[in-house]
Coordinates of C-alpha atoms in Angstrom, one line a residue:
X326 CA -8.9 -60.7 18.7
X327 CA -12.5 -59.4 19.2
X328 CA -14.1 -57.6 16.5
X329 CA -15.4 -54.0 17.9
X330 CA -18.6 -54.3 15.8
X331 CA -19.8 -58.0 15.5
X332 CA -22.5 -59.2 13.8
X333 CA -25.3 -60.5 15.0
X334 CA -25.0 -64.0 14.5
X335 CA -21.5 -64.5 16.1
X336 CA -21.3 -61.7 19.7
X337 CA -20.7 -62.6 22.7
X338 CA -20.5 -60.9 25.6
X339 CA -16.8 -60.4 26.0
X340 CA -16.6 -59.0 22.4
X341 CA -19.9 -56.5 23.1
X342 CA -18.0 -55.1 26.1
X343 CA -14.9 -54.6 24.3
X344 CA -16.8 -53.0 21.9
X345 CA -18.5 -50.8 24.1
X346 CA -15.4 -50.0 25.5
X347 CA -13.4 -48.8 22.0
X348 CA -16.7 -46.9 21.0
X349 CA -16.7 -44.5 24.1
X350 CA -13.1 -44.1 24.2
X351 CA -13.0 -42.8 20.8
X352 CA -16.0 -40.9 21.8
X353 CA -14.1 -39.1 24.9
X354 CA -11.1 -39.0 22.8
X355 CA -12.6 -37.0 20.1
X356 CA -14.0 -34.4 22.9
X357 CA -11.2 -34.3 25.2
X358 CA -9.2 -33.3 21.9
X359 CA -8.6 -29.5 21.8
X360 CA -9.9 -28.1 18.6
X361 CA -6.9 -26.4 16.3
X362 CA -6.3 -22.7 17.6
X363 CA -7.8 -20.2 15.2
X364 CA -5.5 -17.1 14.6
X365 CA -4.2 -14.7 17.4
X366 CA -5.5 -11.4 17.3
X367 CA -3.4 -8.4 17.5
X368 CA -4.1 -4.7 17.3
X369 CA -2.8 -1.1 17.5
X370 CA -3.9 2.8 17.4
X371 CA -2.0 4.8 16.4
X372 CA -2.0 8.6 16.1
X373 CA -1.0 9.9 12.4
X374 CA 0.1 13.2 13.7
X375 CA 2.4 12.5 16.6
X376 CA 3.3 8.9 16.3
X377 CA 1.8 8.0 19.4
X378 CA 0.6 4.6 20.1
X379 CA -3.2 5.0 21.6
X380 CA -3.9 1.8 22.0
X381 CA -2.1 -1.9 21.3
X382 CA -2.4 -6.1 21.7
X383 CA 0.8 -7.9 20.7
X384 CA 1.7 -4.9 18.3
X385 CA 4.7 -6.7 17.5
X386 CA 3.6 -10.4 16.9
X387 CA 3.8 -11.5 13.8
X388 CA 1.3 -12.7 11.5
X389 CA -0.3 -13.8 8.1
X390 CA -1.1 -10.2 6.4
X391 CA -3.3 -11.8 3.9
X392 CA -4.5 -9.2 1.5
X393 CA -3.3 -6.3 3.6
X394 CA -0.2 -7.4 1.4
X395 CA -2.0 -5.1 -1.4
X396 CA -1.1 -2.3 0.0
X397 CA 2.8 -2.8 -0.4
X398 CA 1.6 -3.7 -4.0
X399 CA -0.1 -0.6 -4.2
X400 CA 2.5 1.7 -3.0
X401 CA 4.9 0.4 -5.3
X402 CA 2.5 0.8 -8.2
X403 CA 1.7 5.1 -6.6
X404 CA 5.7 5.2 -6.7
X405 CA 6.0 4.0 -10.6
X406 CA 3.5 6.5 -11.5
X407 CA 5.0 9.4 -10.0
X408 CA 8.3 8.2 -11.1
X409 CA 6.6 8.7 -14.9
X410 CA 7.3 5.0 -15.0
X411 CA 4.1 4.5 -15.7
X412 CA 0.4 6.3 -16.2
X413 CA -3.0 5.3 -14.9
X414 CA -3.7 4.3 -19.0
X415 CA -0.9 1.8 -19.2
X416 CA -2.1 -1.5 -20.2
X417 CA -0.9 -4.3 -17.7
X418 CA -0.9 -8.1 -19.3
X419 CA -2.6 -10.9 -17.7
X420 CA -0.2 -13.6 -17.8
X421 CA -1.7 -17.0 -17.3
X422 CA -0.3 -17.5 -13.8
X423 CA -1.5 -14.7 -13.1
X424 CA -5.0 -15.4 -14.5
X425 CA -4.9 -18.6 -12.5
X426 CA -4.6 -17.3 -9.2
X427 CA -8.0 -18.0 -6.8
X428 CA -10.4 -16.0 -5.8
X429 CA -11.0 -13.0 -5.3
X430 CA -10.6 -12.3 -8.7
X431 CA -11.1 -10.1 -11.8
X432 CA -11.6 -12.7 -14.0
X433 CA -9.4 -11.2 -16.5
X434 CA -8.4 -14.5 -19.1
X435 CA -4.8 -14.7 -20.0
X436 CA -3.5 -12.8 -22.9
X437 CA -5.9 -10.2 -21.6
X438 CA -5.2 -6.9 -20.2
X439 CA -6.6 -4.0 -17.9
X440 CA -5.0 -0.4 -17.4
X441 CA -3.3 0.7 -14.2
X442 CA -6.5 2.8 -13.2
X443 CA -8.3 -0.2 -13.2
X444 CA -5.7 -2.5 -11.7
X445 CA -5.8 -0.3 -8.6
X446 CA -9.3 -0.2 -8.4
X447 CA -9.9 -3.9 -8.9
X448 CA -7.5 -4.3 -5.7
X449 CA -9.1 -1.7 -3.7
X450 CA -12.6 -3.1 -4.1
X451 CA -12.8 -6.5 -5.0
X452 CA -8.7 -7.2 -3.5
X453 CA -8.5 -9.2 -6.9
X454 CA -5.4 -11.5 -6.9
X455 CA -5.4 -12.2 -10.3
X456 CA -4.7 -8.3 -11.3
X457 CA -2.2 -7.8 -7.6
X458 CA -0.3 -10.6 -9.3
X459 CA -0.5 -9.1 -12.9
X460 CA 0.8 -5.5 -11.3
X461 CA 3.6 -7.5 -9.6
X462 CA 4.9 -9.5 -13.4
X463 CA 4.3 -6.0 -14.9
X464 CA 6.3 -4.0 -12.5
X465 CA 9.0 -6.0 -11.2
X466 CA 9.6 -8.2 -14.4
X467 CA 8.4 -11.4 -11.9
X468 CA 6.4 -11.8 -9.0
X469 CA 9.4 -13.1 -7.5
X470 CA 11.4 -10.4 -8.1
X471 CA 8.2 -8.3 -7.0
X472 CA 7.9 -9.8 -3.7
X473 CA 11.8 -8.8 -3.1
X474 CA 11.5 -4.8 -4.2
X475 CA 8.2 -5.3 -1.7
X476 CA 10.5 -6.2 1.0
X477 CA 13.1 -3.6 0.4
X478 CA 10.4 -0.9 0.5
X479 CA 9.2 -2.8 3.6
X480 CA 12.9 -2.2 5.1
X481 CA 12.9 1.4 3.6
X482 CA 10.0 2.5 6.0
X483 CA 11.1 0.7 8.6
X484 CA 8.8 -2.3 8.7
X485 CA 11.5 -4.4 10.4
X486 CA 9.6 -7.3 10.5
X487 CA 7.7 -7.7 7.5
X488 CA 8.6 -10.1 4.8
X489 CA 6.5 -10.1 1.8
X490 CA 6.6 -13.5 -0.6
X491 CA 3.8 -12.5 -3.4
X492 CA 2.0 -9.4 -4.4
X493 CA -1.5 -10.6 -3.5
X494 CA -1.1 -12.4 0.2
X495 CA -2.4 -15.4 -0.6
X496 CA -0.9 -18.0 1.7
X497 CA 2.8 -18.5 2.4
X498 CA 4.2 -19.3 5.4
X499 CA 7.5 -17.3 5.1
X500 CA 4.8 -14.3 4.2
X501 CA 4.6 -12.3 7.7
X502 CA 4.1 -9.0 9.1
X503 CA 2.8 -7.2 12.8
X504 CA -0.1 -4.8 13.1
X505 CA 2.8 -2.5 14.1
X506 CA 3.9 -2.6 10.5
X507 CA 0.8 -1.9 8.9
X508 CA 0.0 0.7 10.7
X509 CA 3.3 2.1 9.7
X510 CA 2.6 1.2 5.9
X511 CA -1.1 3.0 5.8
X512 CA 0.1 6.0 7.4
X513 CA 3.1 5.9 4.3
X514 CA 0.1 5.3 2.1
X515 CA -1.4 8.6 3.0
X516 CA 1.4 11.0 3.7
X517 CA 3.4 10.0 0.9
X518 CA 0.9 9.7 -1.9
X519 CA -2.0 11.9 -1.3
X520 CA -2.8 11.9 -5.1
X521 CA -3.6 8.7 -5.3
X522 CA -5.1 8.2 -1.7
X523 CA -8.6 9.0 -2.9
X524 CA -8.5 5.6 -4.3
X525 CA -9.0 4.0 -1.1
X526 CA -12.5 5.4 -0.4
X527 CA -14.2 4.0 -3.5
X528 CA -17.1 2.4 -2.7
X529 CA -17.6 0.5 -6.1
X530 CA -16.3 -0.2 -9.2
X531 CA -17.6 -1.0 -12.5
X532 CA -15.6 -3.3 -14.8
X533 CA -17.5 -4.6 -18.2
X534 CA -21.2 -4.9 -17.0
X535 CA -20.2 -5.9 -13.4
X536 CA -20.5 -3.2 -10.5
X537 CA -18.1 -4.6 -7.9
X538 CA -18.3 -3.5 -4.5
X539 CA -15.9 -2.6 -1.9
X540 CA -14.6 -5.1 0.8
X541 CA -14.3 -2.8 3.2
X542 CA -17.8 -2.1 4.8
X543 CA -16.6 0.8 7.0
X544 CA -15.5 3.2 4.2
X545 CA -19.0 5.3 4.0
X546 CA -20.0 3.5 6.9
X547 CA -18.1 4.7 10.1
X548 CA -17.6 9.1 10.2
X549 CA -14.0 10.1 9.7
X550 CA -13.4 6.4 7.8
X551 CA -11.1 6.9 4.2
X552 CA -9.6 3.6 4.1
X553 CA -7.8 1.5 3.8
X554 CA -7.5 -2.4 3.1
X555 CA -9.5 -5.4 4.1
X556 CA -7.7 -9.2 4.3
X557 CA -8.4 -13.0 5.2
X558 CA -7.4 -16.4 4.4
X559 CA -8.2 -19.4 7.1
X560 CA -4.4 -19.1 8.8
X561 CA -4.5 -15.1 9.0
X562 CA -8.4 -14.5 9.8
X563 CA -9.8 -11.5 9.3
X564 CA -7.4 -8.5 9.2
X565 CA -7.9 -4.6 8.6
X566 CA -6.0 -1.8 8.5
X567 CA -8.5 1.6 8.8
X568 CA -7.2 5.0 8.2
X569 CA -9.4 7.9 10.2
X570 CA -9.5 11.7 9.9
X571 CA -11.9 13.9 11.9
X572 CA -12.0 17.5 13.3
X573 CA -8.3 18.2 12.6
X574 CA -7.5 14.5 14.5
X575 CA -6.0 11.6 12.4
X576 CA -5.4 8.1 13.1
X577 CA -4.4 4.4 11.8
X578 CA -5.8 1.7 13.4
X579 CA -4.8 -2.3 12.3
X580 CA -6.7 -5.4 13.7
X581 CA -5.2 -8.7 12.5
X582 CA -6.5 -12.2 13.4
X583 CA -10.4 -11.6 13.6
X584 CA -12.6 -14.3 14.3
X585 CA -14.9 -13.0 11.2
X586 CA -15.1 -9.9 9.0
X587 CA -17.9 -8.6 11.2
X588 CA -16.0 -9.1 14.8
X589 CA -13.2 -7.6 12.7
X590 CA -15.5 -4.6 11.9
X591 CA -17.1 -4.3 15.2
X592 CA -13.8 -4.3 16.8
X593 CA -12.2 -1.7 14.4
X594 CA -15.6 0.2 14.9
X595 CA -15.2 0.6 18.7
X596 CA -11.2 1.2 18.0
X597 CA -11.9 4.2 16.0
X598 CA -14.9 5.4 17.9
X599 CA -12.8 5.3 21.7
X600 CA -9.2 6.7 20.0
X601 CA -10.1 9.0 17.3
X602 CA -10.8 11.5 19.8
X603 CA -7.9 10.9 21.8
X604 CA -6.2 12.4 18.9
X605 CA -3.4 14.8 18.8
X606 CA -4.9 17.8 16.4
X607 CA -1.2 19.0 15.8
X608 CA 1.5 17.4 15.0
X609 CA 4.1 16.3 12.2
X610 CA 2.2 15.3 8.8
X611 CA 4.8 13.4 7.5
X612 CA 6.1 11.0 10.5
X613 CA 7.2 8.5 7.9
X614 CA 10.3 8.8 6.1
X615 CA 9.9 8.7 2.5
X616 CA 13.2 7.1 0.3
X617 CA 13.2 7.4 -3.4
X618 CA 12.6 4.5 -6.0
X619 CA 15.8 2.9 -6.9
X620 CA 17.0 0.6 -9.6
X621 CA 18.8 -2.1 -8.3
X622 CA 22.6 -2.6 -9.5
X623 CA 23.5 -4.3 -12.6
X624 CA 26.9 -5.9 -11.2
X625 CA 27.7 -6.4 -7.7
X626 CA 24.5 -6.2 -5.4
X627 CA 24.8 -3.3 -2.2
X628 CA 23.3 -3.4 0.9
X629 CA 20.9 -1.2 1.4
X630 CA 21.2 1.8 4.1
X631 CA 19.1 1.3 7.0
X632 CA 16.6 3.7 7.1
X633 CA 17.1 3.9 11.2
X634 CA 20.4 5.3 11.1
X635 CA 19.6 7.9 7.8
X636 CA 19.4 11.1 10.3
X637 CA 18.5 11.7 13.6
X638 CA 15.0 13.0 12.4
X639 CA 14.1 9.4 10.8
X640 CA 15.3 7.8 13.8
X641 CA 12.9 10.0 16.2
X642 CA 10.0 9.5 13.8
X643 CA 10.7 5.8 14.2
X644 CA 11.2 5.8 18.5
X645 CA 7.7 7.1 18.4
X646 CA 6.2 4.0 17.1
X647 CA 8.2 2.2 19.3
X648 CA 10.0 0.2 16.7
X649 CA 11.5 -3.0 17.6
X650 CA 15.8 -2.8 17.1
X651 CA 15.2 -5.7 14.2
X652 CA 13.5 -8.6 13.1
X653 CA 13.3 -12.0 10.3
X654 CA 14.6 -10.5 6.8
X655 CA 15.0 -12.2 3.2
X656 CA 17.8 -14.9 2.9
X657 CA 19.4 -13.6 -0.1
X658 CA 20.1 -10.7 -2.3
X659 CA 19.1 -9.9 -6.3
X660 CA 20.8 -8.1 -8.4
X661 CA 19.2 -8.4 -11.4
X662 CA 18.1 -5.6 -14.1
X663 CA 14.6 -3.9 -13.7
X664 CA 12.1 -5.1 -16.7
X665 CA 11.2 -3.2 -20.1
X666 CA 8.5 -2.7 -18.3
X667 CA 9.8 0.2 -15.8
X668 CA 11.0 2.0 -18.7
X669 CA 10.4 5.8 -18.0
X670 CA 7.0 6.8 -19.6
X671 CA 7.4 10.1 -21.7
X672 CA 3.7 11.9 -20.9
X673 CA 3.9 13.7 -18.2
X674 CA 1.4 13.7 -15.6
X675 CA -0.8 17.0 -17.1
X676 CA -1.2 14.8 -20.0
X677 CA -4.1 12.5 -18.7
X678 CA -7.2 12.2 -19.4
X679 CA -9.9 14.7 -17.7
X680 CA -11.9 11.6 -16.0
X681 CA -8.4 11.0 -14.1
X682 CA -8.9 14.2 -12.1
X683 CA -11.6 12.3 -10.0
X684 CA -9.6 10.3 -8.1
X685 CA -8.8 13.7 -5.5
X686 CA -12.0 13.8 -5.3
X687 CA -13.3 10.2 -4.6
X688 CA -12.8 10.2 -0.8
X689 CA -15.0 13.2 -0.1
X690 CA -17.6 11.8 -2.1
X691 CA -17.7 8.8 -0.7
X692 CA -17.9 10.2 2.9
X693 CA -20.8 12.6 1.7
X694 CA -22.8 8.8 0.8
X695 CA -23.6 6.6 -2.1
X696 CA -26.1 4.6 -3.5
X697 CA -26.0 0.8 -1.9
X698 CA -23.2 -1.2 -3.3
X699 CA -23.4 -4.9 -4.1
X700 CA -22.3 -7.3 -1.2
X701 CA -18.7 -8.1 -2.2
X702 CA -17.7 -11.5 -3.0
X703 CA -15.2 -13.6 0.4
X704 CA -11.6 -12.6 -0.7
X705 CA -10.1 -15.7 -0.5
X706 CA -12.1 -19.6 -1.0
X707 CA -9.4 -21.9 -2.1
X708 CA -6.3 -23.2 -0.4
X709 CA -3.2 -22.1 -2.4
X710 CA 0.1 -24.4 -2.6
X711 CA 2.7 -22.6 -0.6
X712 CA 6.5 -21.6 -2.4
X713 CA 8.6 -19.7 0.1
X714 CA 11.0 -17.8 -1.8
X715 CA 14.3 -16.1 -0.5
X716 CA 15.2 -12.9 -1.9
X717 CA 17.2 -9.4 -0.6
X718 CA 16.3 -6.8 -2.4
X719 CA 19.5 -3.8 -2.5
X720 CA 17.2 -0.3 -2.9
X721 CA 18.8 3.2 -2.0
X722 CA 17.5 6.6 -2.5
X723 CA 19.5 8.7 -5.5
X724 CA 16.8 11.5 -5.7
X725 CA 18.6 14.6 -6.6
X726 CA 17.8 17.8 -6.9
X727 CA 19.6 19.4 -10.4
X728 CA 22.5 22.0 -9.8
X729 CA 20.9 23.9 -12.8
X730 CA 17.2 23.7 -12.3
X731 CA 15.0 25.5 -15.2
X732 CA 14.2 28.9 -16.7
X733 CA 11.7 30.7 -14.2
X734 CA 10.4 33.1 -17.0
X735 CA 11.6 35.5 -19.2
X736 CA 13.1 37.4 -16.2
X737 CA 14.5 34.7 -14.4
X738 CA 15.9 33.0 -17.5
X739 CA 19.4 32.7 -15.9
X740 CA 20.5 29.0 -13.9
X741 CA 19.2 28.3 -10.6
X742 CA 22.3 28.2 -8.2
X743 CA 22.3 24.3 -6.5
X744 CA 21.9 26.6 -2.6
X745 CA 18.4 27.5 -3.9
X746 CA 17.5 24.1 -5.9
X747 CA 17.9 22.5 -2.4
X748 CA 16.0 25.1 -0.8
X749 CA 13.3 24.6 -3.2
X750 CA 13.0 21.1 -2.7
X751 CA 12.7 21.3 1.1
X752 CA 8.7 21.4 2.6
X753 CA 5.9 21.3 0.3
X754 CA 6.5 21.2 -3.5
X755 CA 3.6 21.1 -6.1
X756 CA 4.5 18.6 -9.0
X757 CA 3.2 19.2 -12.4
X758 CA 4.6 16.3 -14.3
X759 CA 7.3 14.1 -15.5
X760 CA 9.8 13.9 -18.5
X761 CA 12.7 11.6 -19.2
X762 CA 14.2 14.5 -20.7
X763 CA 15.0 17.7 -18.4
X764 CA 14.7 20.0 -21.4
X765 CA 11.1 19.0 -21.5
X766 CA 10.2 18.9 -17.7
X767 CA 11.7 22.7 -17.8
X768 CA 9.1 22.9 -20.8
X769 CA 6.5 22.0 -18.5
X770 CA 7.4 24.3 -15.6
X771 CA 7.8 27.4 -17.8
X772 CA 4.1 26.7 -19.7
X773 CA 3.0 26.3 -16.3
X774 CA 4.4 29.5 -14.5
X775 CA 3.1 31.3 -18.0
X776 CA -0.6 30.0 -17.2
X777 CA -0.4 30.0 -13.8
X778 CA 0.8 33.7 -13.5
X779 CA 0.5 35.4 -10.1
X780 CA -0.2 32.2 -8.6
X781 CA 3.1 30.8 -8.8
X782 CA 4.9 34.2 -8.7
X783 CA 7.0 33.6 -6.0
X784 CA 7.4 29.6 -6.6
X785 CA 10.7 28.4 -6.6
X786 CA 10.7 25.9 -10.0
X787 CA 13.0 23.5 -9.8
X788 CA 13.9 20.0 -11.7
X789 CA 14.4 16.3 -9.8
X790 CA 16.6 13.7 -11.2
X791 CA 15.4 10.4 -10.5
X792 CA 17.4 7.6 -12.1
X793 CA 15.7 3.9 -13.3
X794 CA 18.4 1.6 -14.7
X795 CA 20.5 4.0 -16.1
X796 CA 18.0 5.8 -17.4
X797 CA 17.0 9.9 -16.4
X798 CA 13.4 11.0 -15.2
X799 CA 13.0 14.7 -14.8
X800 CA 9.9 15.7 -12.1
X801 CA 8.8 19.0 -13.2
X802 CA 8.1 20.9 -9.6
X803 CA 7.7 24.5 -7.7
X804 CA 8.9 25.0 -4.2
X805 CA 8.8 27.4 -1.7
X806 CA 5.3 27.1 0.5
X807 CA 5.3 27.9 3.4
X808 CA 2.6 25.2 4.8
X809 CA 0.2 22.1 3.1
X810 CA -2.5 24.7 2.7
X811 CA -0.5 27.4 0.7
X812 CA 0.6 24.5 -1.9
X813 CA -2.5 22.6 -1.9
X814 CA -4.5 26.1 -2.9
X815 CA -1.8 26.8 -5.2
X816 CA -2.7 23.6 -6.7
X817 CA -6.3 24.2 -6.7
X818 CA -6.0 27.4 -8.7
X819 CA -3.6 25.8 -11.2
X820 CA -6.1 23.0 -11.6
X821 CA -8.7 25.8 -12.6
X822 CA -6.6 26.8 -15.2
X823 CA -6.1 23.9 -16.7
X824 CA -3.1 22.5 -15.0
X825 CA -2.9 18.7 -13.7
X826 CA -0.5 19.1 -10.2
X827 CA -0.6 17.5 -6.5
X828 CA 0.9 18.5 -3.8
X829 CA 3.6 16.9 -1.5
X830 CA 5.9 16.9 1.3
X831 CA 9.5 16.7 0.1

């Protein structure tokens, strides 16, 4: 046997040749090798008023979502809060999983512990996994358990084939989703929690003596941008999902699989800039349907109602994204107790602080300009060991408007009949706060109507029931405008007068 590489003393000819011959066809082998495929890209435009796809590549494709998988954590965090579950001051803990997850991160040691407000924000700007992971423990008792209310709520809106694993999209394998389905979660985002929307155009973030800034270089950047999330890890690339709103014209946009974050943004730049115009000015606001917060069963575990066959309505909403009949879905179902942790919070929402009342007001700020922000940090460096885990979650929506709803005033002091609860609770309602006991939530509506005076004169005020393991939570709300504008101004003069409210499509 001739030795490829001989030394000088002992070659010959025969083994120099063979030599020659191995050295060149590793050489040819090495360049005739296709390098590995990076990730595919997929795309889609969609218009937030009418549902109307613009524009699309492989819409339905599935892929890594990467940190786009914050924005299922964040929707679940806006539902606690206006559940009363929880307030923007609750303290979240830091468990030391959590605190060992990779960057991007907080930095928050275990033991440690940061409040909602800033959880939110840390996500938003820096996509910290560290504090997504935190949320997750603190709101679904595990991550685990997390990930499976995340896929329910995936199923819920009709995200047929997502399947979420973790609460901060660092890599899993069984962790997938289509630009179709993000598109349909960020225009959820935005319809269903306008309160907390604002959030999404914060350009930067201070937290101890470090200003962080925002991931997402369009927000501030690009006219009409307010949103949303920014994502990447080596198997998904660079993904973004970009709400717009110009001139009366509204879109989502999603681009998954970029080569970089700035082909992601010079795609998602041209995107916006060729279909934002293209946009319907009328339309439906609330294309996506909304089902309540539910506490999954003690005993034996239900299957949840597909939200496809809930009314004829949802099902239209959902033919105009062009919704595939089905796709993968969890293995298996849970059925366990929610944690201490969803206990109902007794402030309601007028109880927070003053500063709070800035989020509503973040977006247009940030749109007017702000001073330079700090180059954010990569959102993901290190690999992460993968653990698929199989879980069904069982949610279903037992939002109820109460038969006997609350004392108007002094000369309405008599019981609302359940005909006119329901009519209150159809169209836009303004929602003031919320009480674990009804007694109190019919406190708040009456000091309300007595401040409020002519402005909610002809409001409609009405109690929800909402129930979390067992346990009652009482929104305090008026209904009866006609039109987003009539409740949103309502709101605005309340707000003048001292009262903390937001306005929302039942």
């Amino acid at each position: 046997m001739f030795s490829a590489f001989p030394s000088k003393g002992d070659a010959t000819v025969p083994g120099r040749f063979l030599g020659f011959l191995f050295t060149l066809a590793v050489a040819i082998s090495m360049f005739s090798t296709p390098a590995a495929a990076g990730p595919k890209y997929a795309g889609i435009v969609v218009d937030a008023k009418t549902g109307k796809v613009l524009y699309s590549e492989d819409p339905d494709g599935l892929r890594y979502p990467a940190s786009l998988t914050k924005m299922m954590t964040l929707y679940l965090t806006f539902e606690a809060l206006e559940a009363g579950r929880i307030s923007l001051d609750t303290q979240v803990p830091v468990s030391a999983h959590a605190a060992s997850e990779p960057p991007s991160k907080l930095g928050v040691r275990a033991g440690g512990s940061v409040s909602v407000d800033q959880a939110i924000r840390a996500l938003v700007t820096r996509s910290a996994n560290d504090i997504a992971t935190a949320l997750g423990e603190f709101i679904g008792g595990s991550e685990e358990r997390f990930a499976s209310l995340m896929t329910g709520k995936a199923r819920a809106l009709g995200m047929t084939r997502t399947t979420y694993r973790n609460a901060n999209g660092l890599p899993n394998t069984a962790q997938m989703t289509t630009a179709r389905d993000q598109a349909r979660l960020g225009m959820a985002l935005r319809q269903h929690f306008p309160q907390y929307y604002g959030y999404f155009a914060i350009r930067s973030f201070n937290f101890g003596k470090q200003t962080i800034g925002n991931h997402n270089r369009l927000v501030g950047n690009v006219k009409g941008v307010d949103g949303i999330k920014t994502g990447y890890t080596r198997a998904a690339g660079s993904n973004l999902a970009t709400s717009a709103q110009l001139d009366g014209r509204s879109i989502v946009a999603v681009v998954l699989g970029g080569r970089s974050s700035a082909a992601r943004d010079a795609t998602m730049r041209k995107l916006v800039a060729e279909y934002l115009p293209e946009a319907s000015r009328g339309g439906n606001n609330n294309l996506i349907a909304q089902v309540a917060p539910a506490a999954p069963a003690p005993s034996a575990p239900v299957r949840s109602a597909s939200p496809v066959a809930a009314s004829q309505s949802d099902a239209r909403q959902m033919a105009a994204l062009d919704l595939p009949p089905s796709g993968p879905l969890p293995g298996a179902r849970y059925a366990e107790q929610q944690a201490a942790a969803m206990a109902p919070a007794a402030s309601a929402y007028a109880a927070e602080p003053e500063q709070k009342k800035v989020i509503t007001q973040a977006m247009s700020s940030a749109m007017a300009g702000a001073s330079a922000v700090p180059t954010p940090a990569p959102e993901y460096m290190p690999a992460k060991t993968e653990v698929a885990v199989a879980h069904r979650t069982s949610r279903s929506a037992v939002d109820e408007v109460t038969t006997a709803s609350t004392k108007a005033s002094a000369s309405a002091a008599s019981a609302k009949p359940s005909s006119e609860a329901s009519m209150a609770a159809n169209g836009w309602v303004i929602q003031i706060g919320a009480s674990p006991n009804q007694k109190q939530a019919q406190n708040l509506l009456q000091n309300a109507q007595d401040k409020g005076g002519k402005v909610l004169r002809s409001a409609k005020p009405f109690t929800v029931a909402f129930s979390n393991n067992g346990e009652q939570i009482y929104r305090a709300r008026f209904g009866g405008f006609d039109d987003q504008k009539t409740a949103i101004d309502a709101c605005n003069l309340l707000k003048k007068k001292g009262i903390s409210c937001w306005a929302s499509l039942q």
